[in-house]
mmCIF file of C-alpha atoms in Angstrom:
data_model
loop_
_atom_site.group_PDB
_atom_site.id
_atom_site.type_symbol
_atom_site.label_atom_id
_atom_site.label_comp_id
_atom_site.label_asym_id
_atom_site.label_seq_id
_atom_site.Cartn_x
_atom_site.Cartn_y
_atom_site.Cartn_z
ATOM 1 C CA ALA A 1475 154.687 107.128 -127.440
ATOM 2 C CA GLY A 1476 154.595 110.653 -129.275
ATOM 3 C CA SER A 1477 154.558 110.545 -133.093
ATOM 4 C CA TYR A 1478 155.034 106.835 -132.882
ATOM 5 C CA GLY A 1479 151.781 105.565 -132.876
ATOM 6 C CA PHE A 1480 150.798 102.318 -132.455
ATOM 7 C CA GLN A 1481 147.250 100.326 -131.443
ATOM 8 C CA ALA A 1482 147.921 98.605 -127.963
ATOM 9 C CA GLN A 1483 146.727 95.172 -128.656
ATOM 10 C CA TYR A 1484 148.368 92.280 -129.273
ATOM 11 C CA MET A 1485 149.970 90.974 -132.691
ATOM 12 C CA GLY A 1486 149.493 87.459 -133.398
ATOM 13 C CA PHE A 1487 152.726 85.540 -134.719
ATOM 14 C CA PRO A 1488 151.543 84.272 -137.271
ATOM 15 C CA GLY A 1489 148.121 86.199 -137.762
ATOM 16 C CA GLY A 1490 147.614 89.943 -137.495
ATOM 17 C CA PRO A 1491 146.062 92.176 -140.180
ATOM 18 C CA ALA A 1492 146.283 90.864 -143.663
ATOM 19 C CA VAL A 1493 148.950 92.496 -145.612
ATOM 20 C CA PRO A 1494 147.944 95.396 -147.932
ATOM 21 C CA PRO A 1495 148.345 94.303 -151.583
ATOM 22 C CA VAL A 1496 151.121 95.776 -153.727
ATOM 23 C CA GLN A 1497 151.621 96.702 -157.340
ATOM 24 C CA ASN A 1498 154.346 95.030 -158.378
ATOM 25 C CA GLN A 1499 155.376 91.290 -158.662
ATOM 26 C CA PRO A 1500 157.508 89.342 -156.875
ATOM 27 C CA VAL A 1501 161.464 89.425 -158.050
ATOM 28 C CA MET A 1502 163.141 86.077 -158.642
ATOM 29 C CA GLN A 1503 167.173 86.642 -157.947
ATOM 30 C CA GLY A 1504 169.135 83.469 -158.104
ATOM 31 C CA GLY A 1505 166.155 80.867 -156.834
ATOM 32 C CA THR A 1506 165.551 83.592 -154.429
ATOM 33 C CA ILE A 1507 161.521 85.184 -154.383
ATOM 34 C CA TRP A 1508 162.183 88.798 -153.147
ATOM 35 C CA MET A 1509 159.227 90.918 -151.655
ATOM 36 C CA PRO A 1510 158.113 93.700 -154.323
ATOM 37 C CA VAL A 1511 159.759 96.571 -153.933
ATOM 38 C CA PRO A 1512 157.225 99.249 -152.491
ATOM 39 C CA PRO A 1513 157.448 102.630 -153.768
ATOM 40 C CA SER A 1514 158.976 105.617 -152.349
ATOM 41 C CA ILE A 1515 157.371 107.384 -149.278
ATOM 42 C CA PRO A 1516 157.924 110.624 -148.105
ATOM 43 C CA ASN A 1517 159.657 111.433 -144.758
ATOM 44 C CA CYS A 1518 160.613 107.429 -144.559
ATOM 45 C CA PRO A 1519 164.353 105.827 -144.363
ATOM 46 C CA PRO A 1520 165.268 104.430 -147.961
ATOM 47 C CA GLY A 1521 164.844 100.697 -147.878
ATOM 48 C CA LEU A 1522 162.319 100.571 -145.246
ATOM 49 C CA GLU A 1523 159.520 100.905 -147.112
ATOM 50 C CA TYR A 1524 158.865 97.467 -146.916
ATOM 51 C CA LEU A 1525 158.397 97.551 -143.438
ATOM 52 C CA THR A 1526 155.131 99.700 -143.970
ATOM 53 C CA GLN A 1527 153.487 96.573 -145.601
ATOM 54 C CA ILE A 1528 153.901 93.723 -142.769
ATOM 55 C CA ASP A 1529 152.969 93.218 -139.411
ATOM 56 C CA GLN A 1530 155.998 90.109 -139.009
ATOM 57 C CA ILE A 1531 159.199 89.306 -140.207
ATOM 58 C CA LEU A 1532 160.656 85.542 -140.067
ATOM 59 C CA ILE A 1533 164.191 85.342 -139.619
ATOM 60 C CA HIS A 1534 166.186 82.385 -140.726
ATOM 61 C CA GLN A 1535 169.737 81.703 -140.019
ATOM 62 C CA GLU A 1536 171.885 79.952 -142.864
ATOM 63 C CA ILE A 1537 173.353 76.660 -142.275
ATOM 64 C CA GLU A 1538 176.967 77.239 -142.885
ATOM 65 C CA LEU A 1539 178.724 73.874 -144.359
ATOM 66 C CA LEU A 1540 182.149 74.907 -142.719
ATOM 67 C CA GLU A 1541 181.104 74.994 -139.063
ATOM 68 C CA ILE A 1542 179.020 71.682 -139.390
ATOM 69 C CA LEU A 1543 181.995 70.011 -140.542
ATOM 70 C CA THR A 1544 184.802 71.697 -138.661
ATOM 71 C CA GLY A 1545 183.125 73.353 -135.854
ATOM 72 C CA PHE A 1546 184.716 77.008 -136.517
ATOM 73 C CA GLU A 1547 182.726 79.519 -136.332
ATOM 74 C CA THR A 1548 182.004 82.094 -139.289
ATOM 75 C CA ASN A 1549 180.317 85.382 -140.041
ATOM 76 C CA ASN A 1550 176.491 84.776 -139.366
ATOM 77 C CA LYS A 1551 174.149 85.251 -142.512
ATOM 78 C CA TYR A 1552 170.367 85.303 -142.455
ATOM 79 C CA GLU A 1553 167.004 85.867 -144.562
ATOM 80 C CA LEU A 1554 163.965 88.177 -143.464
ATOM 81 C CA LYS A 1555 161.268 86.859 -145.200
ATOM 82 C CA ASN A 1556 157.827 88.102 -145.006
ATOM 83 C CA ALA A 1557 154.435 85.896 -144.086
ATOM 84 C CA LEU A 1558 154.607 85.026 -147.703
ATOM 85 C CA GLY A 1559 158.177 83.461 -147.486
ATOM 86 C CA GLN A 1560 159.420 86.649 -149.934
ATOM 87 C CA ARG A 1561 162.777 87.569 -148.669
ATOM 88 C CA VAL A 1562 162.455 91.098 -147.650
ATOM 89 C CA TYR A 1563 166.218 91.596 -146.292
ATOM 90 C CA PHE A 1564 169.469 89.300 -146.433
ATOM 91 C CA ALA A 1565 171.560 90.251 -143.170
ATOM 92 C CA ALA A 1566 175.591 89.265 -142.571
ATOM 93 C CA GLU A 1567 177.327 89.761 -139.150
ATOM 94 C CA ASP A 1568 180.942 91.549 -139.803
ATOM 95 C CA THR A 1569 183.202 90.595 -137.146
ATOM 96 C CA ASP A 1570 186.685 88.990 -137.016
ATOM 97 C CA CYS A 1571 187.563 85.682 -136.304
ATOM 98 C CA CYS A 1572 189.215 86.806 -132.452
ATOM 99 C CA THR A 1573 186.081 88.443 -131.676
ATOM 100 C CA ARG A 1574 183.906 85.436 -132.358
ATOM 101 C CA LEU A 1575 186.245 82.597 -130.585
ATOM 102 C CA CYS A 1576 187.276 84.832 -127.533
ATOM 103 C CA CYS A 1577 184.219 86.904 -126.730
ATOM 104 C CA GLY A 1578 181.450 84.420 -127.711
ATOM 105 C CA PRO A 1579 177.834 85.869 -126.929
ATOM 106 C CA SER A 1580 179.067 88.614 -125.469
ATOM 107 C CA ARG A 1581 181.023 89.688 -128.359
ATOM 108 C CA SER A 1582 180.458 93.325 -130.517
ATOM 109 C CA PHE A 1583 179.569 93.164 -133.766
ATOM 110 C CA THR A 1584 178.287 94.901 -136.694
ATOM 111 C CA LEU A 1585 175.280 93.843 -138.931
ATOM 112 C CA ARG A 1586 174.187 94.925 -141.904
ATOM 113 C CA ILE A 1587 171.114 94.783 -143.307
ATOM 114 C CA ILE A 1588 170.418 94.801 -147.309
ATOM 115 C CA ASP A 1589 167.245 95.222 -149.792
ATOM 116 C CA ASN A 1590 166.483 93.534 -152.865
ATOM 117 C CA LEU A 1591 168.465 96.309 -154.420
ATOM 118 C CA GLY A 1592 171.720 95.845 -152.898
ATOM 119 C CA ARG A 1593 171.612 98.492 -150.604
ATOM 120 C CA GLU A 1594 172.525 98.467 -147.234
ATOM 121 C CA VAL A 1595 169.135 99.934 -145.500
ATOM 122 C CA ILE A 1596 169.797 99.095 -141.895
ATOM 123 C CA THR A 1597 172.914 98.971 -139.459
ATOM 124 C CA LEU A 1598 172.836 97.078 -136.232
ATOM 125 C CA GLN A 1599 176.160 98.411 -134.095
ATOM 126 C CA ARG A 1600 176.660 96.660 -130.756
ATOM 127 C CA PRO A 1601 179.694 97.541 -128.854
ATOM 128 C CA LEU A 1602 181.387 95.237 -126.293
ATOM 129 C CA ARG A 1603 180.067 95.489 -122.761
ATOM 130 C CA CYS A 1604 178.695 92.717 -120.074
ATOM 131 C CA SER A 1605 175.979 90.662 -120.105
ATOM 132 C CA SER A 1606 176.104 89.536 -116.325
ATOM 133 C CA CYS A 1607 173.349 91.007 -113.506
ATOM 134 C CA CYS A 1608 176.411 91.581 -111.310
ATOM 135 C CA PHE A 1609 177.245 94.664 -113.818
ATOM 136 C CA PRO A 1610 174.560 96.884 -113.662
ATOM 137 C CA CYS A 1611 176.390 99.896 -114.966
ATOM 138 C CA CYS A 1612 177.942 98.131 -118.338
ATOM 139 C CA LEU A 1613 174.807 96.098 -119.852
ATOM 140 C CA GLN A 1614 174.185 95.331 -123.611
ATOM 141 C CA GLU A 1615 172.891 98.045 -125.942
ATOM 142 C CA MET A 1616 172.555 98.477 -129.450
ATOM 143 C CA GLU A 1617 172.435 101.504 -131.987
ATOM 144 C CA VAL A 1618 170.257 101.100 -135.059
ATOM 145 C CA GLN A 1619 170.642 103.024 -138.008
ATOM 146 C CA ALA A 1620 168.633 103.495 -141.205
ATOM 147 C CA PRO A 1621 170.054 104.454 -143.236
ATOM 148 C CA PRO A 1622 173.648 103.745 -142.021
ATOM 149 C CA GLY A 1623 175.040 106.736 -140.482
ATOM 150 C CA THR A 1624 171.515 108.177 -139.223
ATOM 151 C CA THR A 1625 170.390 106.608 -135.878
ATOM 152 C CA VAL A 1626 167.184 105.815 -135.200
ATOM 153 C CA GLY A 1627 166.850 103.899 -132.394
ATOM 154 C CA TYR A 1628 168.709 101.854 -129.352
ATOM 155 C CA VAL A 1629 167.977 98.727 -127.887
ATOM 156 C CA VAL A 1630 168.884 98.993 -124.192
ATOM 157 C CA GLN A 1631 169.259 96.103 -121.882
ATOM 158 C CA ASN A 1632 168.041 96.930 -118.303
ATOM 159 C CA TRP A 1633 168.836 95.262 -115.036
ATOM 160 C CA HIS A 1634 166.497 92.523 -113.535
ATOM 161 C CA PRO A 1635 168.133 89.766 -111.008
ATOM 162 C CA CYS A 1636 165.794 86.883 -112.930
ATOM 163 C CA LEU A 1637 164.395 88.105 -116.173
ATOM 164 C CA PRO A 1638 166.063 89.207 -119.327
ATOM 165 C CA LYS A 1639 164.180 92.595 -119.982
ATOM 166 C CA PHE A 1640 165.263 95.529 -122.580
ATOM 167 C CA THR A 1641 163.945 98.972 -123.331
ATOM 168 C CA ILE A 1642 163.239 100.121 -127.275
ATOM 169 C CA GLN A 1643 164.188 103.733 -127.573
ATOM 170 C CA ASP A 1644 164.147 106.427 -130.205
ATOM 171 C CA GLU A 1645 167.161 107.984 -131.630
ATOM 172 C CA LYS A 1646 166.656 110.473 -128.319
ATOM 173 C CA GLY A 1647 166.905 108.232 -126.024
ATOM 174 C CA MET A 1648 163.513 108.081 -124.942
ATOM 175 C CA ASP A 1649 161.598 104.805 -124.164
ATOM 176 C CA ILE A 1650 159.561 103.761 -126.591
ATOM 177 C CA LEU A 1651 158.686 99.950 -125.981
ATOM 178 C CA LYS A 1652 159.604 97.343 -123.153
ATOM 179 C CA ILE A 1653 160.566 93.906 -124.013
ATOM 180 C CA THR A 1654 160.364 90.948 -121.355
ATOM 181 C CA GLY A 1655 161.248 87.786 -121.601
ATOM 182 C CA PRO A 1656 160.782 84.253 -119.650
ATOM 183 C CA CYS A 1657 162.635 83.724 -116.349
ATOM 184 C CA VAL A 1658 164.242 80.366 -117.792
ATOM 185 C CA VAL A 1659 165.268 80.794 -121.293
ATOM 186 C CA CYS A 1660 165.004 77.400 -122.698
ATOM 187 C CA SER A 1661 164.120 76.597 -126.290
ATOM 188 C CA CYS A 1662 163.579 72.880 -125.928
ATOM 189 C CA CYS A 1663 160.850 71.420 -127.423
ATOM 190 C CA GLU A 1664 158.742 75.148 -127.746
ATOM 191 C CA ASP A 1665 159.155 78.516 -128.523
ATOM 192 C CA VAL A 1666 160.884 80.865 -126.514
ATOM 193 C CA ASN A 1667 158.981 84.387 -126.806
ATOM 194 C CA PHE A 1668 159.821 87.823 -125.480
ATOM 195 C CA GLU A 1669 156.808 90.257 -125.006
ATOM 196 C CA VAL A 1670 156.641 93.551 -126.390
ATOM 197 C CA LYS A 1671 155.379 95.591 -124.306
ATOM 198 C CA SER A 1672 153.944 99.819 -124.294
ATOM 199 C CA VAL A 1673 156.303 101.821 -121.866
ATOM 200 C CA ASP A 1674 154.037 101.043 -118.446
ATOM 201 C CA GLU A 1675 154.027 97.456 -119.348
ATOM 202 C CA THR A 1676 150.274 97.388 -119.050
ATOM 203 C CA CYS A 1677 149.470 96.606 -122.795
ATOM 204 C CA THR A 1678 151.213 93.875 -125.153
ATOM 205 C CA VAL A 1679 151.905 94.850 -128.601
ATOM 206 C CA GLY A 1680 154.165 92.532 -130.165
ATOM 207 C CA ARG A 1681 156.471 89.833 -129.689
ATOM 208 C CA ILE A 1682 160.314 88.252 -130.500
ATOM 209 C CA SER A 1683 159.984 84.576 -130.535
ATOM 210 C CA LYS A 1684 162.966 81.867 -131.015
ATOM 211 C CA HIS A 1685 161.438 78.772 -132.749
ATOM 212 C CA TRP A 1686 161.719 75.449 -131.964
ATOM 213 C CA THR A 1687 162.938 73.789 -134.815
ATOM 214 C CA GLY A 1688 163.533 69.931 -134.112
ATOM 215 C CA PHE A 1689 165.987 67.961 -132.264
ATOM 216 C CA VAL A 1690 168.569 66.920 -134.977
ATOM 217 C CA LYS A 1691 168.475 70.735 -136.033
ATOM 218 C CA GLU A 1692 168.633 72.247 -132.706
ATOM 219 C CA ALA A 1693 171.629 69.395 -131.743
ATOM 220 C CA PHE A 1694 173.874 69.528 -134.904
ATOM 221 C CA THR A 1695 173.870 72.956 -136.326
ATOM 222 C CA ASP A 1696 173.397 76.264 -135.079
ATOM 223 C CA ALA A 1697 170.848 77.828 -137.630
ATOM 224 C CA ASP A 1698 167.710 79.012 -136.092
ATOM 225 C CA ASN A 1699 164.426 80.562 -136.735
ATOM 226 C CA PHE A 1700 163.397 83.560 -135.166
ATOM 227 C CA GLY A 1701 160.056 85.718 -135.630
ATOM 228 C CA ILE A 1702 158.950 89.239 -134.681
ATOM 229 C CA ALA A 1703 155.499 90.729 -134.259
ATOM 230 C CA PHE A 1704 154.653 94.279 -134.449
ATOM 231 C CA PRO A 1705 151.465 96.889 -135.279
ATOM 232 C CA MET A 1706 151.266 97.292 -138.817
ATOM 233 C CA ASP A 1707 150.909 101.070 -137.709
ATOM 234 C CA LEU A 1708 153.885 101.210 -135.893
ATOM 235 C CA ASP A 1709 156.643 103.785 -137.504
ATOM 236 C CA VAL A 1710 159.218 102.207 -139.413
ATOM 237 C CA ARG A 1711 161.964 103.239 -137.693
ATOM 238 C CA MET A 1712 160.503 101.728 -134.375
ATOM 239 C CA LYS A 1713 160.301 98.385 -136.517
ATOM 240 C CA ALA A 1714 163.743 98.747 -137.804
ATOM 241 C CA VAL A 1715 164.487 98.781 -134.192
ATOM 242 C CA MET A 1716 162.310 95.769 -132.852
ATOM 243 C CA ILE A 1717 164.446 93.938 -135.312
ATOM 244 C CA GLY A 1718 167.819 95.002 -133.990
ATOM 245 C CA ALA A 1719 166.338 93.923 -130.630
ATOM 246 C CA CYS A 1720 165.795 90.769 -131.792
ATOM 247 C CA PHE A 1721 169.494 90.339 -133.452
ATOM 248 C CA LEU A 1722 170.791 91.450 -129.976
ATOM 249 C CA ILE A 1723 168.215 89.299 -127.816
ATOM 250 C CA VAL A 1724 168.894 85.708 -130.014
ATOM 251 C CA SER A 1725 173.033 86.516 -130.004
ATOM 252 C CA LEU A 1726 173.107 87.075 -126.299
ATOM 253 C CA LEU A 1727 170.771 84.765 -125.091
ATOM 254 C CA PHE A 1728 171.110 81.769 -127.280
ATOM 255 C CA PRO A 1729 174.819 81.207 -127.484
ATOM 256 C CA ASN A 1730 175.058 78.854 -130.631
ATOM 257 C CA ILE A 1731 174.095 81.472 -132.583
#
């Protein structure tokens, strides 16, 4: 993996190494507890310092009252939290109404991820592409920028007749990690797990999960919960790309998002 060092071991979700102590206290903003702002780190993209202190992220999609009452799709918004329940980032999709209604899960979108200082620290760019295995030359991909305007990696869908498979790449297009999901992507009564593996797919190093939230919530809202587990010592740029991979996977394979 070159400079993107990590330990080739399974990172449980939840679980893994304990979060190192931080000096600052959690910040309260509008009733929300934010993760303390970590100190600046040399050669770390601004805003990604948070990722040096965590080995998992919980992503909660906010319930939109307008969608429940009218069925009209609005721009999705998300909270990204650490294992202590503190908000690390806030994310919001930026697409127009026509794109959401006409293109559905294959839509192009820009998703902006903001830290507790109000800075846009990660930008996810997804172009409009095919999602069918019948078109292997035009499958899904996502560009991850951190900070906005600086590409740190890509998520690329790989062709496979049965399995959802993706590759995490660095900014030069070099393969860093592989992602493989189950043959049948069904979230009824149980979590759906996508294993994150080394390039040769011999070692599992993390996981992206769609969590089962219960019959009522699954049936009447499109507010879902997801989780990402990665090695604590994985390069923060690749952690950011894994966040991008999670958003690409759930928007593509779980149509109600």
